[in-house]
Coordinates of C-alpha atoms in Angstrom, one line a residue:
M1 CA -64.0 52.8 -24.4
D2 CA -63.0 52.7 -28.4
V3 CA -61.2 49.9 -29.7
T4 CA -59.5 50.4 -34.0
R5 CA -60.1 47.8 -35.7
T6 CA -56.3 48.2 -36.1
E7 CA -56.3 46.5 -32.8
V8 CA -59.3 43.6 -33.3
A9 CA -57.3 42.8 -36.1
N10 CA -53.9 42.8 -33.4
R11 CA -55.4 40.5 -31.6
P12 CA -55.0 37.7 -32.9
S13 CA -51.3 38.0 -34.2
R14 CA -50.6 38.8 -30.7
A15 CA -51.6 36.4 -29.5
R16 CA -49.8 33.7 -31.9
A17 CA -46.9 35.2 -31.2
R18 CA -46.9 35.3 -26.8
R19 CA -48.2 31.4 -28.7
G20 CA -45.3 31.4 -30.7
S21 CA -42.9 33.0 -27.9
A22 CA -44.4 30.8 -24.5
A23 CA -43.6 27.4 -27.2
R24 CA -40.4 28.6 -28.1
L25 CA -39.3 29.2 -24.4
G26 CA -41.0 25.4 -23.4
L27 CA -38.5 24.1 -26.0
L28 CA -35.6 25.2 -24.5
A29 CA -36.4 25.0 -21.4
V30 CA -34.7 20.6 -20.9
P31 CA -32.3 21.7 -23.3
V32 CA -31.1 24.7 -21.0
A33 CA -32.1 22.1 -18.1
F34 CA -29.6 19.5 -18.7
F35 CA -26.7 21.9 -20.0
A36 CA -26.9 24.1 -17.0
L37 CA -26.6 20.3 -15.4
F38 CA -24.2 18.5 -17.4
F39 CA -21.9 20.6 -18.7
A40 CA -22.3 24.8 -17.0
W41 CA -21.6 23.5 -13.1
P42 CA -19.6 20.3 -13.5
V43 CA -17.7 22.5 -15.4
A44 CA -18.6 25.0 -13.0
A45 CA -16.9 22.7 -10.0
I46 CA -13.9 22.2 -12.6
V47 CA -13.3 26.7 -11.5
A48 CA -13.5 26.2 -8.1
R49 CA -11.2 22.5 -7.1
G50 CA -9.4 25.0 -9.1
L51 CA -9.3 28.1 -7.9
K52 CA -10.3 28.2 -4.8
V53 CA -7.8 26.9 -1.7
D54 CA -9.0 26.2 1.6
G55 CA -11.6 28.6 1.0
V56 CA -10.1 31.2 -0.5
W57 CA -10.3 32.3 -4.0
R58 CA -6.8 32.4 -6.3
F59 CA -6.6 33.8 -8.4
G60 CA -2.8 33.2 -8.6
R61 CA -3.0 29.6 -8.3
I62 CA -3.0 29.3 -12.1
A63 CA 0.0 31.7 -13.3
D64 CA 1.6 28.6 -9.6
V65 CA 0.8 26.0 -13.0
V66 CA 1.4 27.3 -15.4
T67 CA 4.6 28.4 -15.1
Q68 CA 6.5 24.4 -13.0
S69 CA 8.9 23.9 -15.8
D70 CA 6.9 20.4 -16.5
I71 CA 3.6 21.4 -17.5
R72 CA 5.8 24.5 -19.6
H73 CA 6.5 21.7 -21.7
V74 CA 3.4 20.3 -21.9
L75 CA 1.6 24.0 -22.8
W76 CA 4.6 24.4 -25.4
F77 CA 4.3 20.3 -27.0
T78 CA 0.2 20.7 -27.6
T79 CA 1.2 24.0 -29.1
W80 CA 3.6 23.6 -31.7
Q81 CA 2.9 19.7 -32.4
A82 CA -1.3 20.6 -32.7
L83 CA 0.5 23.7 -35.3
A84 CA 2.7 20.9 -36.8
S85 CA -0.4 18.4 -37.9
T86 CA -2.4 21.6 -38.9
A87 CA -0.1 22.1 -41.3
L88 CA 1.2 19.3 -41.7
T89 CA -2.8 18.2 -43.0
L90 CA -2.9 21.4 -45.5
L91 CA -0.8 20.2 -47.5
V92 CA -1.9 16.1 -47.9
A93 CA -5.6 17.0 -47.8
L94 CA -5.7 20.3 -49.9
P95 CA -5.3 18.1 -53.8
G96 CA -7.9 15.9 -52.5
A97 CA -10.4 18.8 -52.2
Y98 CA -9.7 19.6 -55.4
V99 CA -9.9 16.9 -56.5
F100 CA -13.2 15.5 -55.4
A101 CA -14.2 19.6 -56.4
R102 CA -13.3 19.4 -59.3
F103 CA -12.7 16.2 -61.1
E104 CA -15.7 13.2 -61.6
F105 CA -14.4 9.9 -61.8
P106 CA -15.9 6.6 -61.2
G107 CA -16.0 5.3 -57.2
R108 CA -16.1 9.0 -56.9
Q109 CA -19.0 8.7 -54.3
V110 CA -17.1 5.4 -52.3
L111 CA -14.4 6.9 -52.3
R112 CA -16.1 10.3 -51.2
A113 CA -17.5 7.7 -48.2
V114 CA -14.2 5.9 -47.6
V115 CA -11.7 9.3 -47.2
T116 CA -14.5 10.4 -44.7
V117 CA -14.5 7.0 -42.7
P118 CA -11.8 7.6 -40.6
F119 CA -12.5 10.9 -38.6
V120 CA -16.1 9.0 -37.3
L121 CA -13.4 6.1 -36.5
P122 CA -13.0 6.3 -32.8
T123 CA -9.1 7.8 -31.5
V124 CA -8.1 4.7 -30.0
V125 CA -9.0 2.8 -33.3
V126 CA -6.1 4.9 -35.2
G127 CA -3.7 5.2 -32.7
T128 CA -4.1 1.2 -32.1
A129 CA -4.1 1.7 -36.1
F130 CA -1.3 3.4 -36.5
L131 CA 1.1 1.8 -33.5
A132 CA -0.2 -1.9 -35.4
L133 CA 1.0 0.5 -38.6
V134 CA 4.4 1.9 -37.1
G135 CA 4.9 0.6 -33.9
R136 CA 7.2 -2.6 -32.6
G137 CA 6.6 -5.5 -34.3
G138 CA 4.0 -3.6 -36.1
L139 CA 4.6 -3.5 -40.6
L140 CA 6.8 -1.0 -40.8
D141 CA 9.5 -2.2 -38.1
E142 CA 8.9 -6.6 -40.0
L143 CA 9.7 -5.1 -43.2
W144 CA 12.8 -2.5 -42.5
G145 CA 13.1 -2.5 -38.9
V146 CA 11.5 1.0 -38.4
R147 CA 9.6 2.8 -35.4
L148 CA 8.2 5.6 -35.4
D149 CA 6.2 4.7 -32.6
T150 CA 8.6 7.0 -30.0
T151 CA 8.7 9.9 -32.3
V152 CA 6.2 12.9 -33.0
W153 CA 5.6 11.5 -36.0
A154 CA 3.1 8.9 -35.6
I155 CA 1.6 11.9 -33.6
L156 CA 1.3 14.4 -36.1
L157 CA 0.2 11.1 -39.3
A158 CA -2.3 9.7 -36.7
H159 CA -3.7 13.7 -36.3
V160 CA -3.6 14.0 -40.4
F161 CA -5.3 10.3 -41.0
F162 CA -8.3 11.8 -38.5
N163 CA -8.6 14.8 -40.3
Y164 CA -8.0 14.1 -43.6
A165 CA -12.1 14.9 -44.9
V166 CA -11.9 18.5 -42.5
V167 CA -10.1 19.4 -44.8
V168 CA -11.8 17.4 -48.0
R169 CA -15.0 17.7 -46.8
T170 CA -14.9 22.3 -46.1
V171 CA -13.1 23.3 -48.7
G172 CA -14.0 21.1 -50.6
G173 CA -17.7 21.9 -50.2
L174 CA -16.9 25.1 -51.2
W175 CA -14.4 24.4 -54.2
A176 CA -16.9 22.1 -55.6
Q177 CA -18.8 25.6 -55.2
L178 CA -16.6 27.8 -57.1
D179 CA -17.4 29.7 -60.4
P180 CA -14.6 27.6 -62.7
R181 CA -15.0 30.8 -65.1
Q182 CA -13.0 33.3 -63.2
E183 CA -10.3 31.0 -62.8
E184 CA -10.8 30.9 -66.2
A185 CA -11.9 34.8 -67.1
A186 CA -8.0 35.2 -65.9
R187 CA -6.3 33.2 -67.8
M188 CA -7.9 34.3 -70.7
L189 CA -6.3 37.9 -70.5
G190 CA -2.7 35.6 -69.7
A191 CA -2.9 35.0 -66.3
S192 CA -0.7 31.5 -66.0
P193 CA -2.1 28.7 -64.5
L194 CA -0.3 29.3 -60.7
R195 CA -1.4 33.5 -61.1
A196 CA -4.9 32.8 -61.7
W197 CA -5.9 29.7 -59.2
R198 CA -3.4 32.4 -56.9
R199 CA -4.9 35.6 -57.3
V200 CA -8.7 34.1 -57.9
T201 CA -8.8 30.8 -56.4
L202 CA -7.6 31.4 -53.6
P203 CA -8.2 35.0 -51.5
A204 CA -12.7 32.5 -52.5
L205 CA -11.5 30.1 -49.9
A206 CA -9.3 31.4 -47.8
P207 CA -12.4 31.5 -45.3
A208 CA -13.0 27.9 -45.7
V209 CA -9.4 26.8 -45.6
A210 CA -8.2 28.7 -42.1
A211 CA -12.2 27.3 -40.8
A212 CA -10.3 23.5 -41.8
A213 CA -7.1 25.3 -40.2
L214 CA -8.8 25.9 -37.2
M215 CA -10.5 22.8 -36.9
V216 CA -7.9 21.0 -37.6
F217 CA -6.1 21.8 -34.8
L218 CA -8.3 21.9 -32.2
F219 CA -9.2 18.7 -33.1
T220 CA -5.6 17.8 -32.7
F221 CA -5.0 20.3 -29.2
T222 CA -6.9 18.2 -27.2
S223 CA -5.6 15.7 -28.8
F224 CA -6.5 12.2 -26.1
G225 CA -6.3 9.0 -27.4
V226 CA -3.6 9.2 -30.0
V227 CA -1.8 10.9 -27.9
Q228 CA -2.7 8.8 -24.8
I229 CA -0.6 5.4 -27.5
L230 CA 1.6 6.6 -29.2
G231 CA 3.5 9.3 -27.0
G232 CA 4.0 6.4 -24.4
P233 CA 5.5 8.5 -21.0
T234 CA 7.5 10.9 -23.6
F235 CA 4.7 13.0 -25.1
S236 CA 1.9 14.6 -23.7
T237 CA -0.5 17.3 -24.5
L238 CA -3.1 18.8 -22.1
E239 CA -5.3 16.3 -22.1
V240 CA -3.4 13.8 -21.5
E241 CA -1.8 15.7 -18.6
I242 CA -5.1 16.7 -16.9
Y243 CA -6.3 12.3 -17.5
R244 CA -2.2 11.6 -15.8
Q245 CA -3.0 14.4 -12.7
T246 CA -6.0 13.2 -12.1
S247 CA -5.7 9.1 -12.8
E248 CA -2.0 8.6 -11.4
I249 CA -0.4 11.8 -9.1
F250 CA -3.9 12.5 -8.1
D251 CA -3.5 16.0 -7.8
L252 CA -6.9 17.5 -8.8
S253 CA -6.5 20.7 -8.1
T254 CA -3.4 20.8 -11.2
A255 CA -5.3 19.2 -13.0
A256 CA -8.5 21.7 -12.8
V257 CA -6.4 24.4 -13.3
L258 CA -4.6 22.9 -16.5
T259 CA -8.7 22.1 -17.2
I260 CA -9.5 25.6 -16.6
V261 CA -5.9 27.0 -19.7
Q262 CA -7.3 24.8 -21.8
F263 CA -11.2 25.8 -21.3
V264 CA -10.8 29.4 -21.7
A265 CA -8.5 28.3 -25.5
V266 CA -10.4 26.6 -26.7
G267 CA -12.8 28.9 -26.5
A268 CA -11.1 31.4 -28.2
I269 CA -10.5 28.8 -30.9
L270 CA -14.0 28.4 -30.9
A271 CA -14.6 32.6 -31.4
V272 CA -12.4 32.4 -34.0
H273 CA -14.1 29.6 -35.8
A274 CA -17.5 31.6 -35.8
W275 CA -16.0 34.9 -37.3
T276 CA -14.4 33.1 -40.4
V277 CA -17.5 30.6 -41.0
R278 CA -19.6 34.2 -41.1
R279 CA -17.1 35.7 -43.6
R280 CA -17.8 32.3 -46.0
E281 CA -21.1 32.7 -45.1
S282 CA -21.4 36.2 -46.8
A283 CA -18.3 36.9 -48.9
L284 CA -19.2 34.2 -52.1
R285 CA -21.1 34.1 -54.9
L286 CA -22.1 30.9 -55.3
V287 CA -23.2 28.0 -58.6
D288 CA -24.3 24.5 -58.3
A289 CA -21.6 22.0 -57.0
S290 CA -22.7 19.0 -59.3
V291 CA -21.7 21.5 -62.8
T292 CA -18.6 21.5 -62.3
A293 CA -16.9 18.4 -61.6
R294 CA -15.4 17.0 -64.6
R295 CA -13.2 13.8 -66.6
P296 CA -9.5 15.0 -65.7
R297 CA -7.6 16.6 -68.5
G298 CA -4.3 16.1 -69.8
A299 CA -1.1 14.6 -67.7
R300 CA -1.6 16.7 -65.3
Q301 CA -4.4 15.8 -63.7
W302 CA -5.1 12.8 -64.6
A303 CA -1.0 12.5 -62.7
L304 CA -3.2 14.8 -59.7
L305 CA -5.2 12.1 -59.5
A306 CA -3.8 9.6 -59.7
G307 CA -1.7 10.9 -56.3
V308 CA -4.4 11.6 -54.7
L309 CA -5.6 7.6 -54.8
V310 CA -3.0 6.5 -54.0
T311 CA -2.3 8.9 -50.5
V312 CA -5.6 7.9 -49.6
A313 CA -5.1 4.5 -50.4
V314 CA -0.9 4.4 -48.2
L315 CA -2.7 7.5 -44.9
L316 CA -6.3 5.9 -44.9
L317 CA -6.0 2.6 -45.9
L318 CA -3.2 1.2 -44.7
P319 CA -3.1 1.5 -41.4
L320 CA -7.2 0.2 -41.6
A321 CA -5.7 -2.8 -43.2
V322 CA -3.0 -3.1 -40.9
L323 CA -4.8 -3.4 -38.4
V324 CA -6.8 -6.1 -40.0
Q325 CA -4.4 -8.7 -41.3
R326 CA -3.3 -7.7 -37.3
S327 CA -6.1 -9.1 -34.9
L328 CA -6.1 -12.1 -37.8
D329 CA -2.3 -13.7 -37.1
A330 CA -3.0 -16.0 -34.9
P331 CA -4.4 -19.2 -36.3
D332 CA -8.6 -20.4 -35.7
F333 CA -9.3 -16.4 -35.4
R334 CA -7.5 -17.1 -31.5
Y335 CA -7.9 -13.6 -31.0
Y336 CA -11.5 -13.0 -31.3
R337 CA -11.3 -16.3 -29.3
A338 CA -9.5 -14.8 -26.3
L339 CA -11.9 -12.4 -26.2
T340 CA -15.2 -14.4 -24.8
G341 CA -13.0 -16.2 -22.5
E342 CA -12.9 -15.9 -19.1
A343 CA -12.3 -12.4 -17.5
G344 CA -8.6 -12.2 -15.9
D345 CA -6.2 -9.5 -14.3
T346 CA -6.7 -6.8 -17.4
F347 CA -10.9 -7.1 -17.0
L348 CA -13.6 -8.3 -14.7
V349 CA -15.7 -9.4 -17.4
P350 CA -15.0 -11.1 -20.3
P351 CA -13.3 -8.4 -23.1
I352 CA -16.3 -9.4 -25.8
D353 CA -18.8 -8.0 -23.2
A354 CA -17.1 -4.5 -24.3
I355 CA -19.4 -4.4 -27.2
G356 CA -22.7 -5.6 -25.7
N357 CA -22.1 -2.0 -22.9
S358 CA -21.0 0.2 -25.8
L359 CA -24.3 -0.5 -27.3
Q360 CA -26.0 0.6 -25.3
Y361 CA -25.1 2.5 -23.9
A362 CA -23.9 4.2 -27.3
L363 CA -28.7 3.6 -28.0
A364 CA -29.2 5.4 -24.6
A365 CA -26.6 8.3 -25.5
T366 CA -28.6 9.3 -28.7
A367 CA -32.0 8.6 -27.6
I368 CA -31.3 11.6 -25.0
A369 CA -29.3 13.1 -28.3
V370 CA -31.9 13.0 -30.3
V371 CA -34.6 14.2 -28.4
I372 CA -32.6 18.0 -26.1
G373 CA -31.0 18.2 -29.4
A374 CA -34.0 17.7 -31.7
L375 CA -36.5 20.4 -29.1
A376 CA -33.5 23.0 -29.8
A377 CA -33.2 23.5 -33.1
A378 CA -37.4 23.3 -32.8
A379 CA -36.8 26.8 -31.5
L380 CA -34.0 27.7 -32.6
A381 CA -35.2 27.6 -36.6
R382 CA -38.0 29.2 -35.5
R383 CA -37.6 33.0 -37.8
D384 CA -39.1 35.0 -34.9
A385 CA -35.4 33.4 -32.9
G386 CA -34.6 36.6 -30.1
R387 CA -31.0 37.4 -29.6
L388 CA -30.4 34.6 -25.9
V389 CA -32.3 31.8 -27.7
R390 CA -29.2 32.2 -30.2
G391 CA -26.7 33.1 -28.3
F392 CA -27.7 29.1 -27.0
D393 CA -27.4 28.3 -30.1
A394 CA -23.2 28.6 -30.0
L395 CA -23.5 28.0 -26.1
L396 CA -24.1 23.6 -28.4
M397 CA -21.0 24.3 -29.9
L398 CA -18.6 24.1 -27.0
P399 CA -18.9 20.5 -25.3
L400 CA -17.4 19.8 -29.1
G401 CA -15.3 21.4 -28.5
V402 CA -14.3 21.6 -24.5
S403 CA -11.9 18.8 -23.8
A404 CA -14.1 15.4 -23.3
V405 CA -11.7 14.6 -20.6
T406 CA -12.5 17.5 -18.9
V407 CA -16.3 16.9 -19.3
G408 CA -15.0 13.2 -17.0
F409 CA -13.7 15.3 -15.1
G410 CA -16.1 17.5 -13.9
F411 CA -19.0 14.8 -13.3
L412 CA -16.5 13.6 -10.5
I413 CA -16.8 15.8 -8.9
A414 CA -19.4 17.6 -9.5
L415 CA -22.5 14.5 -10.1
D416 CA -21.0 13.2 -6.1
K417 CA -23.9 14.3 -4.2
P418 CA -28.0 14.4 -3.4
P419 CA -29.3 14.6 -5.3
L420 CA -27.1 14.2 -8.1
D421 CA -24.9 11.8 -7.2
L422 CA -24.6 9.8 -10.0
R423 CA -21.2 8.2 -10.1
Q424 CA -22.8 4.4 -9.7
S425 CA -25.5 4.3 -12.1
W426 CA -25.0 3.2 -15.3
I427 CA -27.0 7.0 -17.0
L428 CA -23.4 8.8 -15.8
V429 CA -21.4 7.4 -19.1
P430 CA -25.0 7.4 -21.8
L431 CA -25.0 11.2 -20.3
A432 CA -21.2 12.5 -21.3
Q433 CA -21.9 10.5 -24.7
A434 CA -25.2 12.5 -25.3
L435 CA -23.3 15.7 -24.3
V436 CA -21.3 15.4 -27.3
G437 CA -23.6 14.3 -29.6
V438 CA -26.2 16.9 -29.3
P439 CA -24.0 19.5 -31.1
F440 CA -23.9 16.6 -34.2
V441 CA -27.6 16.6 -33.8
V442 CA -28.7 19.7 -34.1
R443 CA -25.7 21.6 -36.9
T444 CA -27.7 18.0 -39.0
M445 CA -31.4 19.2 -39.1
L446 CA -31.2 23.2 -38.1
P447 CA -30.6 23.9 -42.6
V448 CA -33.8 21.0 -42.8
L449 CA -36.2 22.9 -39.8
R450 CA -35.2 26.6 -41.2
A451 CA -36.5 25.5 -44.8
V452 CA -39.4 24.5 -43.6
D453 CA -42.6 27.1 -44.5
A454 CA -43.0 29.4 -41.8
R455 CA -46.7 29.4 -43.7
L456 CA -47.2 25.7 -43.7
R457 CA -47.2 25.4 -38.9
E458 CA -48.8 29.4 -39.8
A459 CA -51.9 27.1 -41.8
A460 CA -51.6 24.7 -38.7
A461 CA -52.0 27.2 -35.4
V462 CA -55.1 29.1 -37.3
L463 CA -56.7 26.2 -37.3
G464 CA -56.2 24.8 -33.7
A465 CA -52.7 22.6 -33.7
S466 CA -51.3 22.5 -30.7
P467 CA -47.1 23.2 -30.9
W468 CA -46.7 19.5 -30.4
R469 CA -49.0 18.8 -33.1
V470 CA -48.2 21.3 -35.2
W471 CA -44.3 19.4 -35.3
R472 CA -45.5 15.8 -35.1
E473 CA -47.8 16.5 -38.5
V474 CA -45.5 19.5 -40.8
D475 CA -42.4 19.5 -39.1
L476 CA -41.4 16.0 -38.7
P477 CA -42.9 14.6 -42.1
L478 CA -40.1 17.5 -44.1
V479 CA -37.4 16.4 -41.4
R480 CA -37.7 12.6 -41.0
R481 CA -34.9 11.8 -42.8
A482 CA -32.1 14.5 -41.0
L483 CA -34.5 12.9 -38.2
L484 CA -32.4 10.1 -38.8
V485 CA -29.2 11.1 -40.5
A486 CA -28.3 13.3 -37.5
A487 CA -28.8 10.0 -34.7
G488 CA -26.9 8.0 -37.1
F489 CA -24.5 11.1 -35.7
A490 CA -25.1 10.9 -32.2
F491 CA -25.5 6.6 -32.7
A492 CA -21.4 6.1 -33.8
V493 CA -19.5 9.6 -32.0
S494 CA -22.0 7.8 -28.5
L495 CA -20.2 4.6 -29.0
G496 CA -16.2 6.0 -30.2
E497 CA -16.0 8.4 -27.4
F498 CA -13.5 8.4 -24.6
G499 CA -12.0 10.3 -23.7
A500 CA -15.0 10.9 -20.6
T501 CA -15.6 7.5 -21.0
V502 CA -12.3 6.8 -19.5
F503 CA -12.8 9.0 -16.2
I504 CA -16.8 7.2 -15.5
A505 CA -17.3 4.0 -17.1
R506 CA -17.1 0.9 -14.3
P507 CA -14.6 -2.1 -14.0
D508 CA -17.1 -4.0 -14.4
N509 CA -18.7 -2.8 -17.7
P510 CA -16.2 -1.3 -20.3
T511 CA -17.0 0.1 -23.1
L512 CA -14.9 -0.4 -26.2
P513 CA -12.1 1.9 -26.5
V514 CA -11.9 1.7 -22.1
A515 CA -11.5 -1.7 -23.2
V516 CA -9.3 -2.0 -25.8
A517 CA -7.2 1.5 -24.1
R518 CA -6.8 -1.4 -20.7
L519 CA -5.4 -4.2 -23.5
L520 CA -3.4 -1.6 -24.9
G521 CA -1.6 -0.9 -21.8
R522 CA -1.1 -5.2 -20.8
P523 CA 2.3 -6.4 -22.0
G524 CA 2.1 -9.9 -23.8
E525 CA 1.1 -11.3 -27.6
L526 CA -2.2 -12.4 -26.5
N527 CA -3.3 -8.7 -24.8
Y528 CA -2.1 -6.7 -28.0
G529 CA -4.0 -9.3 -30.2
Q530 CA -7.8 -8.5 -28.7
A531 CA -6.9 -5.2 -28.6
M532 CA -6.6 -5.6 -32.1
A533 CA -9.7 -7.7 -31.9
L534 CA -12.1 -4.9 -30.3
S535 CA -10.5 -1.9 -32.0
T536 CA -11.6 -3.8 -35.7
I537 CA -14.7 -4.9 -34.3
L538 CA -15.7 -1.3 -33.5
M539 CA -13.5 0.6 -36.7
V540 CA -16.5 -1.9 -39.1
V541 CA -19.3 -0.8 -36.7
C542 CA -18.6 3.5 -37.2
A543 CA -18.1 2.2 -40.6
V544 CA -20.6 0.6 -40.9
A545 CA -22.8 3.3 -39.6
L546 CA -21.5 6.2 -41.7
L547 CA -22.7 4.8 -44.8
V548 CA -25.6 4.1 -43.3
L549 CA -26.1 7.4 -43.7
E550 CA -24.4 8.1 -46.7
R551 CA -26.7 6.8 -48.4
L552 CA -29.7 8.5 -46.0
R553 CA -26.8 12.2 -46.5
T554 CA -28.8 14.6 -48.5
D555 CA -26.8 17.8 -49.6
R556 CA -29.2 19.9 -47.6
T557 CA -28.9 17.8 -43.9
G558 CA -25.0 18.9 -44.1
E559 CA -21.5 17.6 -44.1
F560 CA -21.1 16.0 -41.6

């Protein structure tokens, strides 16, 4: 048989393509197996538990549950408080996004990091901080006799506190790259400042504003820790109701149906969010952000800067300061010393043990998230990735939006039989925490991996290097910093995870967020003070982790 020169020349490239395809499938095998076992299977188990009655599928069960008057009230409150929280967050945070994008002032980078601290704080700490500010015996109660913990305002303000950085980073990051000369040209043609902003800047910012609004809505729609602490028996979101149906009423079927409803809602929100992100990426021509910031000019701009600084001080810093003050509101550090005391009715072990438990769980979860996320990012970064691989990229984001309570609930009902009976195993908590950490690892590493020149990998492969050696010798030196940032985010997220951990953490091994929630659920000044002390410790650890990340972060490793 005659063999043409073209066929001979194509043989090495075909062989490399086959090796590349095999390597990509090998990289994806572990992440696919991980998500199949610890995400898809628990979610499928929840669906079966909610819709199967005596072995028969009953899809009408969903209508039976959601038409109950108390469940309708929960659905209504979940939706409208998320809408109200989103609108209030945009109203408060958009001026801050403009200031950080367009103004240059002393301490700007430090303040930018401070603004981001609330976003990485556990929701339990956020709820505790606002309880110390607006709750019974809080700062407002002591000064003016005002309490907001029995009103929805406490929840709304806590959500603004938590999501302020989402708007500042998402909208401000794009705003800083918009060419200001376009708006200046409209002003020269006679447009007023407001009209120039409305006709030129706002349309360009609309996709980023929509993306930020959807993210805030998603976070507040699935809010658990904040509502659990500040809402009390009066207010309940879907997350809180799922937890209540499971742990207090023991109605697992109703809890499973509510989980299905929330899963569908979250999937719709994520689909709309993905569409708005694609619009933002393709519709604009941007400039270097470093040339758009300048010192404020005129009294109006200085007043705007002062207003944003006051907002940051009152809304973001004051609750944290009150939290620290309440933890010290006893002589001789009494609340901190009480953490090392003997176990009582609240715990089987001294509360101080929760610190070690949290650190151990977070380190294990970080290791799992980095391995799974790095393998997935390496596969997704290949330019020859097919549609199926790109679809897995979207699947990786689902744990970030799906209820953490759903994950914990799913673990309880799915991982309770051999060969994966993990209910009594310590690894259950890190696995749940890693599910939330993996999306952060992928989103941090993927842009950097895609920026690596593919010819470097090809040259190493031609010289006979195995895929593992190519990764070790070519990719790893270039993405080491991104890998450290990804590990830091996974650690911070794992350290503060509450929704899933509260389901599966063993009573003799509580984490910091679980310990705080238990202390707040017990009456007495000492329990309250210990909750403030543990929350302060957790806040400091998360803040330190964030400041380290800010030093490591580069523009190519993303915003969060």
